[in-house]
Amino acid sequence: QTTKGPQIYVSRSHPGLLKRLFEQEVPEIYDGTVIVKSVAREAGDRSKISVYSDNPDIDAVGACVGS
């Protein structure tokens, strides 16, 4: 069988997925106050995200984890 229209491939192990999820859920990342520097993933096990902010009044890690 063939499909009509475009095909979409979605990968839950891609590091970009986690970055986009944080952009949607953390307002400081969405508006650019906090920057995601890098993402390291072990799919199904753990993930690490490096975040940074130029603003000394903003705790980048606290903004992401809700502190």
mmCIF file of C-alpha atoms in Angstrom:
data_model
loop_
_atom_site.group_PDB
_atom_site.id
_atom_site.type_symbol
_atom_site.label_atom_id
_atom_site.label_comp_id
_atom_site.label_asym_id
_atom_site.label_seq_id
_atom_site.Cartn_x
_atom_site.Cartn_y
_atom_site.Cartn_z
ATOM 1 C CA GLN A 1 0.000 0.000 0.000
ATOM 2 C CA THR A 2 1.069 3.560 -0.575
ATOM 3 C CA THR A 3 0.054 6.662 1.287
ATOM 4 C CA LYS A 4 -1.095 9.894 -0.257
ATOM 5 C CA GLY A 5 0.348 13.206 0.854
ATOM 6 C CA PRO A 6 3.488 13.966 2.826
ATOM 7 C CA GLN A 7 4.982 11.491 5.253
ATOM 8 C CA ILE A 8 6.145 12.687 8.661
ATOM 9 C CA TYR A 9 8.850 10.958 10.681
ATOM 10 C CA VAL A 10 8.790 11.617 14.430
ATOM 11 C CA SER A 11 11.623 10.535 16.712
ATOM 12 C CA ARG A 12 11.233 10.635 20.482
ATOM 13 C CA SER A 13 14.990 10.104 20.885
ATOM 14 C CA HIS A 14 15.986 13.283 19.020
ATOM 15 C CA PRO A 15 17.492 15.956 21.340
ATOM 16 C CA GLY A 16 15.505 18.657 19.527
ATOM 17 C CA LEU A 17 12.290 17.186 20.924
ATOM 18 C CA LEU A 18 13.293 17.954 24.500
ATOM 19 C CA LYS A 19 14.405 21.476 23.575
ATOM 20 C CA ARG A 20 11.063 22.210 21.897
ATOM 21 C CA LEU A 21 9.127 20.800 24.866
ATOM 22 C CA PHE A 22 10.998 23.125 27.215
ATOM 23 C CA GLU A 23 10.326 26.056 24.863
ATOM 24 C CA GLN A 24 6.610 25.316 25.112
ATOM 25 C CA GLU A 25 6.534 24.796 28.883
ATOM 26 C CA VAL A 26 9.034 27.353 30.233
ATOM 27 C CA PRO A 27 8.069 30.978 29.487
ATOM 28 C CA GLU A 28 11.626 32.231 30.065
ATOM 29 C CA ILE A 29 12.958 29.936 27.332
ATOM 30 C CA TYR A 30 10.113 30.871 24.993
ATOM 31 C CA ASP A 31 10.770 34.611 25.314
ATOM 32 C CA GLY A 32 14.570 34.236 25.106
ATOM 33 C CA THR A 33 15.432 35.227 28.688
ATOM 34 C CA VAL A 34 16.885 31.743 29.256
ATOM 35 C CA ILE A 35 18.867 30.063 26.470
ATOM 36 C CA VAL A 36 19.219 26.289 25.997
ATOM 37 C CA LYS A 37 22.930 25.781 25.279
ATOM 38 C CA SER A 38 22.926 22.005 24.775
ATOM 39 C CA VAL A 39 20.902 18.835 25.283
ATOM 40 C CA ALA A 40 22.267 15.363 26.026
ATOM 41 C CA ARG A 41 19.890 12.405 25.975
ATOM 42 C CA GLU A 42 19.980 8.750 26.795
ATOM 43 C CA ALA A 43 16.558 7.891 25.398
ATOM 44 C CA GLY A 44 14.430 6.056 27.930
ATOM 45 C CA ASP A 45 16.926 6.668 30.727
ATOM 46 C CA ARG A 46 17.808 10.320 31.396
ATOM 47 C CA SER A 47 18.380 13.699 29.830
ATOM 48 C CA LYS A 48 20.527 16.696 30.681
ATOM 49 C CA ILE A 49 19.953 20.263 29.543
ATOM 50 C CA SER A 50 22.472 23.086 29.809
ATOM 51 C CA VAL A 51 20.782 26.492 30.216
ATOM 52 C CA TYR A 52 22.124 30.047 30.470
ATOM 53 C CA SER A 53 20.838 33.567 31.044
ATOM 54 C CA ASP A 54 22.561 36.914 30.430
ATOM 55 C CA ASN A 55 20.309 38.491 33.050
ATOM 56 C CA PRO A 56 21.923 38.216 36.525
ATOM 57 C CA ASP A 57 18.477 38.471 38.156
ATOM 58 C CA ILE A 58 17.278 35.266 36.446
ATOM 59 C CA ASP A 59 18.187 31.829 37.813
ATOM 60 C CA ALA A 60 18.251 29.815 34.573
ATOM 61 C CA VAL A 61 18.097 26.394 36.245
ATOM 62 C CA GLY A 62 15.447 27.539 38.714
ATOM 63 C CA ALA A 63 13.296 28.849 35.870
ATOM 64 C CA CYS A 64 13.382 25.430 34.196
ATOM 65 C CA VAL A 65 12.757 23.273 37.261
ATOM 66 C CA GLY A 66 10.283 25.592 38.946
ATOM 67 C CA SER A 67 12.293 26.875 41.904
#
